[in-house]
Amino acid sequence: MLRTDDVHALLQCTTEPSLKTTLGRLGNMLGFKYALLGVRKFMDNGQMQDHIVSDYPAEWRVHYDQNHYSEIDPTVRHCLAHSTPIIWSPSLRHAQAHAGLFEEAASHQLRMGVSCPLAGKPGEFCMLSLALDQEGNAVDRLIDMMLPQCLMLACFAYEGIRNIQGQAQPSAEIELTQREREALRWAASGKVGWEIASIMRIAESTVVFHLKNAVQKLKVRNRREAVARALCLGLITL
């Protein structure tokens, strides 16, 4: 299991190789063998620009790109259209439309995994895929158990790559109240709503109010992404 200070290491990375190494290590801690972080930018001229940080087998990455598999990959299509993660289930992998893609991936040790989408800044989309070289009931149980951790890892990985690329929003542009910062700090430590309410001695509905405000100010979708963004910008510390 990952703690917030474990994933916080992604925000300390200053180069893409260090981000790849750190992301791979954290994925290993969750029980996965491979990790891929993909960011797609939709340009003003209608073109798309993909940026990949991955420790997938190099031969597979070359083969995937040469055959333009991102255009038919159901995990990419799903993550572009939904905010929920997609597990590489048997029904997905064996569907006639893309069975060949998953068979080829399996021949390169990518047999089972999960892909988590993130909506980035306007015109930008991100996904994190974590994969294993085996499948079966034990793997299914692992993914089910680690899914919330995968989502947290995706949030911090995206903030990590934005930080390296110098795209993080300047913290001076964001004004969080003392209560919003406090609620985010406790959320970062793993506390849930009622626990934060007890610590701060306020109603749980008030905690929700403060966290919703922080989410809006940080221009993210949920408290998990808000924690990652606030930590990255130095608005809160662990």
CSV table of C-alpha atoms in Angstrom, one decimal, residues 72-79 85-103 111-115 127 129:
chain,number,residue,atom,x,y,z
A,72,ILE,CA,-7.9,1.5,-31.9
A,73,ASP,CA,-6.8,0.8,-28.3
A,74,PRO,CA,-10.0,0.5,-26.3
A,75,THR,CA,-8.3,1.6,-23.1
A,76,VAL,CA,-7.3,4.9,-24.8
A,77,ARG,CA,-10.8,5.3,-26.2
A,78,HIS,CA,-12.4,4.7,-22.8
A,79,CYS,CA,-10.1,7.1,-21.0
A,85,PRO,CA,-10.8,3.5,-14.7
A,86,ILE,CA,-11.0,0.5,-17.1
A,87,ILE,CA,-9.7,-2.9,-16.1
A,88,TRP,CA,-8.3,-5.1,-18.9
A,89,SER,CA,-11.0,-7.7,-18.3
A,90,PRO,CA,-11.4,-10.9,-20.4
A,91,SER,CA,-14.4,-9.5,-22.1
A,92,LEU,CA,-12.3,-6.5,-23.2
A,93,ARG,CA,-9.3,-8.5,-24.2
A,94,HIS,CA,-11.2,-11.1,-26.1
A,95,ALA,CA,-13.6,-8.8,-28.0
A,96,GLN,CA,-13.3,-9.4,-31.7
A,97,ALA,CA,-12.6,-5.8,-32.6
A,98,HIS,CA,-9.3,-5.7,-30.7
A,99,ALA,CA,-8.4,-9.2,-29.6
A,100,GLY,CA,-5.4,-9.1,-31.9
A,101,LEU,CA,-4.0,-6.0,-30.1
A,102,PHE,CA,-4.2,-7.7,-26.7
A,103,GLU,CA,-2.8,-10.9,-28.0
A,111,ARG,CA,-1.2,-9.6,-20.1
A,112,MET,CA,-3.4,-7.8,-17.6
A,113,GLY,CA,-3.7,-4.3,-16.2
A,114,VAL,CA,-5.8,-1.3,-15.5
A,115,SER,CA,-5.9,2.2,-17.1
A,127,MET,CA,-4.0,8.3,-18.5
A,129,SER,CA,-1.8,2.3,-17.2
